[in-house]
Short mmCIF file of C-alpha atoms and ligand atoms in Angstrom, two decimals:
data_model
loop_
_atom_site.label_atom_id
_atom_site.label_comp_id
_atom_site.label_asym_id
_atom_site.label_seq_id
_atom_site.Cartn_x
_atom_site.Cartn_y
_atom_site.Cartn_z
CA MET A 1 0.00 0.00 0.00
CA ARG A 2 3.00 2.25 0.43
CA SER A 3 5.43 3.63 -2.04
CA SER A 4 8.13 4.32 0.53
CA GLU A 5 9.23 2.91 3.83
CA THR A 6 8.14 4.35 7.14
CA THR A 7 9.41 3.82 10.61
CA HIS A 8 7.21 2.80 13.46
CA GLY A 9 7.83 3.92 17.00
CA GLU A 10 9.91 1.71 19.19
CA THR A 11 11.14 -0.70 16.53
CA GLY A 12 12.69 2.04 14.41
CA ALA A 13 12.26 -0.22 11.37
CA ALA A 14 9.63 -0.67 8.73
CA HIS A 15 6.84 -2.71 10.20
CA PRO A 16 5.50 -5.15 7.63
CA VAL A 17 2.44 -6.22 9.59
CA ARG A 18 -0.36 -3.79 10.15
CA GLY A 19 -4.02 -3.72 10.81
CA LEU A 20 -4.10 -6.03 13.81
CA ALA A 21 -5.18 -3.27 16.12
CA VAL A 22 -7.85 -0.63 16.34
CA ALA A 23 -5.21 1.80 17.64
CA GLU A 24 -1.75 2.53 16.30
CA ALA A 25 0.56 5.45 17.00
CA GLY A 26 -2.15 6.98 19.20
CA LEU A 27 -4.74 6.90 16.44
CA ARG A 28 -7.94 4.85 16.42
CA VAL A 29 -10.66 4.11 13.90
CA VAL A 30 -14.18 4.53 15.25
CA VAL A 31 -17.02 3.08 13.18
CA GLU A 32 -20.32 4.77 13.86
CA ASP A 33 -22.56 1.74 13.36
CA PRO A 34 -20.72 -1.53 12.67
CA ASP A 35 -23.92 -3.58 12.28
CA LEU A 36 -25.01 -3.79 8.67
CA GLN A 37 -27.93 -5.48 6.98
CA ARG A 38 -27.21 -8.13 4.43
CA GLY A 39 -27.75 -7.27 0.77
CA ARG A 40 -28.65 -3.65 1.43
CA ASP A 41 -26.96 -0.47 0.25
CA GLU A 42 -25.89 1.12 3.48
CA THR A 43 -23.93 4.20 4.48
CA LEU A 44 -20.83 3.41 6.48
CA ARG A 45 -19.42 6.25 8.55
CA PHE A 46 -16.18 6.29 10.51
CA ARG A 47 -13.68 8.68 11.99
CA ILE A 48 -10.00 8.56 12.82
CA VAL A 49 -9.48 9.94 16.32
CA ASP A 50 -6.36 10.80 18.30
CA GLU A 51 -5.48 10.01 21.93
CA ARG A 52 -7.72 12.81 23.16
CA GLY A 53 -10.66 11.56 21.14
CA GLN A 54 -10.42 14.45 18.69
CA THR A 55 -11.30 13.73 15.07
CA VAL A 56 -8.27 13.78 12.81
CA ARG A 57 -9.00 15.92 9.74
CA ASP A 58 -5.72 16.19 7.88
CA PHE A 59 -4.50 13.29 5.80
CA ASP A 60 -1.75 12.99 3.22
CA VAL A 61 -2.46 11.91 -0.33
CA GLU A 62 -1.17 8.37 -0.74
CA HIS A 63 -1.71 6.38 -3.94
CA GLU A 64 -3.75 9.33 -5.26
CA ARG A 65 -6.25 9.28 -2.39
CA ARG A 66 -6.37 10.45 1.21
CA MET A 67 -8.25 7.43 2.50
CA HIS A 68 -8.36 3.84 1.31
CA LEU A 69 -10.90 1.51 2.87
CA ILE A 70 -10.48 -2.24 2.56
CA ILE A 71 -13.16 -4.68 3.68
CA ALA A 72 -12.94 -8.49 3.77
CA ARG A 73 -14.93 -11.18 5.50
CA ARG A 74 -13.11 -13.25 8.13
CA ASP A 75 -12.76 -16.14 5.67
CA LEU A 76 -11.12 -13.73 3.16
CA THR A 77 -14.10 -13.64 0.81
CA GLY A 78 -16.08 -10.51 -0.04
CA PHE A 79 -13.08 -8.23 -0.67
CA GLN A 80 -13.87 -4.58 -1.38
CA HIS A 81 -11.63 -1.53 -1.85
CA LEU A 82 -13.50 1.74 -1.42
CA HIS A 83 -12.61 5.43 -1.39
CA PRO A 84 -14.73 7.21 1.20
CA GLU A 85 -15.47 10.92 1.13
CA GLN A 86 -14.60 13.19 3.98
CA GLY A 87 -17.26 15.44 5.50
CA ALA A 88 -16.80 18.89 7.00
CA ASP A 89 -16.68 17.33 10.49
CA GLY A 90 -13.74 15.15 9.46
CA SER A 91 -15.70 11.89 9.35
CA TRP A 92 -15.54 9.59 6.34
CA THR A 93 -18.54 8.04 4.60
CA THR A 94 -19.03 5.56 1.82
CA ARG A 95 -21.84 3.48 0.44
CA VAL A 96 -21.29 -0.21 1.01
CA ARG A 97 -23.24 -3.36 0.31
CA LEU A 98 -22.31 -6.69 1.87
CA ASP A 99 -24.19 -9.63 0.39
CA ALA A 100 -23.13 -12.38 2.79
CA ALA A 101 -23.65 -12.67 6.53
CA GLY A 102 -20.76 -12.85 8.95
CA SER A 103 -17.98 -10.89 10.58
CA TYR A 104 -15.94 -8.57 8.40
CA ARG A 105 -12.66 -6.78 8.98
CA LEU A 106 -12.44 -3.15 7.95
CA PHE A 107 -9.05 -1.53 7.31
CA ALA A 108 -8.62 2.23 7.12
CA ASP A 109 -5.37 2.76 5.22
CA PHE A 110 -4.02 6.29 5.16
CA SER A 111 -1.06 8.52 5.85
CA HIS A 112 -1.04 11.17 8.55
CA ASP A 113 1.87 13.53 9.28
CA GLY A 114 3.95 11.58 6.79
CA THR A 115 3.43 8.20 8.47
CA ALA A 116 1.44 5.39 6.90
CA GLU A 117 -1.12 3.78 9.18
CA THR A 118 -3.54 0.91 8.79
CA LEU A 119 -6.17 0.73 11.49
CA ALA A 120 -8.67 -2.09 11.70
CA SER A 121 -12.10 -2.62 13.15
CA ASP A 122 -14.94 -5.09 12.73
CA LEU A 123 -18.27 -5.01 10.94
CA ARG A 124 -21.09 -7.49 11.43
CA VAL A 125 -23.69 -8.55 8.91
CA ASP A 126 -26.77 -10.25 10.33
CA GLY A 127 -27.50 -13.92 9.69
CA ALA A 128 -25.69 -17.25 9.76
CA ALA A 129 -22.28 -17.07 8.11
CA ASP A 130 -21.45 -19.70 5.54
CA LEU A 131 -17.68 -19.59 6.04
CA ARG A 132 -15.50 -21.10 3.34
CA ASP A 133 -12.01 -22.52 3.37
CA VAL A 134 -9.38 -20.34 1.76
CA PRO A 135 -8.71 -21.81 -1.71
CA ALA A 136 -5.55 -23.89 -2.18
CA PRO A 137 -2.49 -22.02 -3.48
CA ALA A 138 -2.42 -21.74 -7.29
CA PRO A 139 -0.30 -19.67 -9.70
CA THR A 140 -3.22 -18.71 -11.93
CA ALA A 141 -6.63 -17.21 -11.32
CA VAL A 142 -9.40 -15.57 -13.32
CA SER A 143 -10.46 -12.01 -12.50
CA ASP A 144 -13.91 -10.55 -12.62
CA GLY A 145 -14.42 -9.65 -16.26
CA GLY A 146 -12.63 -12.85 -17.33
CA TYR A 147 -8.96 -11.93 -17.46
CA ASP A 148 -6.43 -14.71 -16.88
CA VAL A 149 -3.83 -13.69 -14.34
CA ARG A 150 -0.62 -15.47 -13.48
CA LEU A 151 1.43 -14.87 -10.34
CA ASP A 152 5.17 -15.47 -10.26
CA ALA A 153 6.11 -15.11 -6.62
CA GLY A 154 9.52 -16.77 -6.46
CA ALA A 155 10.49 -18.72 -3.38
CA ALA A 156 11.11 -16.03 -0.76
CA GLY A 157 10.72 -17.40 2.73
CA PRO A 158 9.49 -15.70 5.89
CA GLY A 159 11.20 -12.36 6.45
CA GLU A 160 12.65 -12.21 2.93
CA GLU A 161 11.48 -9.71 0.36
CA ALA A 162 9.33 -11.38 -2.27
CA ASP A 163 9.12 -10.07 -5.83
CA LEU A 164 5.49 -10.55 -6.89
CA ARG A 165 5.00 -10.33 -10.65
CA PHE A 166 1.60 -10.59 -12.27
CA THR A 167 0.93 -11.29 -15.94
CA ILE A 168 -2.49 -10.54 -17.35
CA THR A 169 -3.77 -12.16 -20.54
CA ARG A 170 -7.04 -12.68 -22.36
CA ASP A 171 -7.43 -15.61 -24.76
CA GLY A 172 -3.66 -16.09 -24.49
CA THR A 173 -2.84 -12.51 -25.56
CA PRO A 174 -1.07 -10.12 -23.16
CA VAL A 175 -3.38 -7.39 -21.89
CA HIS A 176 -2.16 -3.82 -21.67
CA THR A 177 -3.24 -2.38 -18.34
CA GLU A 178 -3.56 1.28 -17.41
CA PRO A 179 -2.03 2.83 -14.30
CA TYR A 180 -4.25 2.50 -11.26
CA LEU A 181 -3.73 4.67 -8.17
CA GLY A 182 -0.39 5.80 -9.52
CA ALA A 183 1.09 2.35 -10.09
CA GLY A 184 0.77 -0.69 -12.33
CA GLY A 185 -1.91 -2.02 -10.03
CA HIS A 186 -2.97 -2.19 -6.40
CA LEU A 187 -2.23 -5.14 -4.16
CA VAL A 188 -3.54 -6.00 -0.71
CA ALA A 189 -2.16 -9.01 1.18
CA LEU A 190 -4.01 -10.45 4.19
CA ARG A 191 -2.76 -13.30 6.35
CA GLU A 192 -5.06 -16.27 6.81
CA GLY A 193 -6.32 -16.55 10.37
CA ASP A 194 -5.65 -13.18 11.97
CA LEU A 195 -6.13 -11.11 8.81
CA ALA A 196 -2.92 -9.21 9.39
CA PHE A 197 -2.62 -6.56 6.69
CA LEU A 198 0.73 -6.58 4.96
CA HIS A 199 2.78 -3.67 3.82
CA VAL A 200 3.13 -4.11 0.04
CA HIS A 201 4.54 -1.59 -2.36
CA PRO A 202 4.53 -1.33 -6.13
CA THR A 203 7.97 -1.60 -7.73
CA ALA A 204 7.06 -0.58 -11.29
CA GLU A 205 4.83 1.95 -12.97
CA ASP A 206 4.57 0.09 -16.24
CA ALA A 207 4.31 -3.45 -14.87
CA VAL A 208 2.10 -5.17 -12.36
CA ARG A 209 4.86 -5.86 -9.88
CA PHE A 210 5.18 -5.50 -6.11
CA ALA A 211 7.55 -6.13 -3.22
CA ALA A 212 6.28 -7.67 0.01
CA THR A 213 7.95 -9.26 3.00
CA PHE A 214 5.78 -12.03 4.41
CA PRO A 215 6.71 -12.13 8.09
CA THR A 216 5.74 -15.72 8.88
CA GLU A 217 5.09 -19.06 7.26
CA GLY A 218 1.50 -19.65 6.32
CA ARG A 219 -1.06 -18.68 3.77
CA TYR A 220 -1.83 -15.21 2.55
CA ARG A 221 -4.62 -14.07 0.32
CA LEU A 222 -3.49 -11.56 -2.30
CA PHE A 223 -6.06 -9.23 -3.84
CA LEU A 224 -4.80 -7.62 -7.02
CA GLN A 225 -6.66 -4.80 -8.70
CA PHE A 226 -5.78 -3.58 -12.17
CA ARG A 227 -7.35 -1.28 -14.70
CA THR A 228 -7.99 -2.10 -18.34
CA PRO A 229 -8.71 0.49 -21.03
CA ASP A 230 -11.35 -1.54 -22.95
CA PRO A 231 -13.89 1.21 -23.11
CA PRO A 232 -15.10 1.99 -20.60
CA ALA A 233 -11.94 1.71 -18.46
CA ARG A 234 -12.65 -0.63 -15.57
CA VAL A 235 -10.94 -1.86 -12.44
CA HIS A 236 -10.84 -5.63 -12.06
CA THR A 237 -10.08 -7.72 -9.00
CA VAL A 238 -8.44 -11.12 -8.81
CA ALA A 239 -7.43 -13.09 -5.72
CA PHE A 240 -4.63 -15.60 -5.14
CA THR A 241 -3.69 -17.80 -2.22
CA HIS A 242 0.07 -17.57 -1.67
CA GLU A 243 1.81 -19.97 0.67
CA VAL A 244 5.02 -18.96 2.40
CA ARG A 245 7.28 -21.68 3.83
CU1 CU B 1 -7.65 2.90 -2.33
#
């Protein structure tokens, strides 16, 4: 999510794992009403507050936006990437529709005072959740809109920087993608189980390529978004299970 490294408090080093806590660096995300109705267009409102409970109003532009909102169900289905709008009172709102019941994780990803933060909170959608197993690791997947996507992830182990390269084709022909959010694409990596949100950054403007350091062994779900020009230009999403060992 970041294009440059940041330091985090006591460690003094880039912290690859984020989004495990509601509060980070004295900031918290407060969701106004985390209970949503299934299959309904709802308005989601949240604020970022500081230690004194004051609403934070100033955010840096990061990846062309001042606030990125990621939502995924606990079983890593139902991924959404939204760009909320900020009101005069500093709160953020977006329309959201969640079609399946269950517990969801919300990640507010932003930069404040030059430091990238990812704060997490939970949403609940009424009804019995039909939780699914995370799909087995595979190097290819099909996006919405029917693009074939291949992931070459190399063999980086825990704590090593992985070079994640994606190739997008349709009917065997390479697809030319357009820049999206100032890079070749946008990638979110979530760890199976605790839904830790990984620091990933694009390494090319003209290729769909990213660097990520997976901190532990285990499975991660990678959500790649890319834009194609086929009029009208559209953003597509494709998900991969990546196993680190
Ligand atoms: Cu975004």
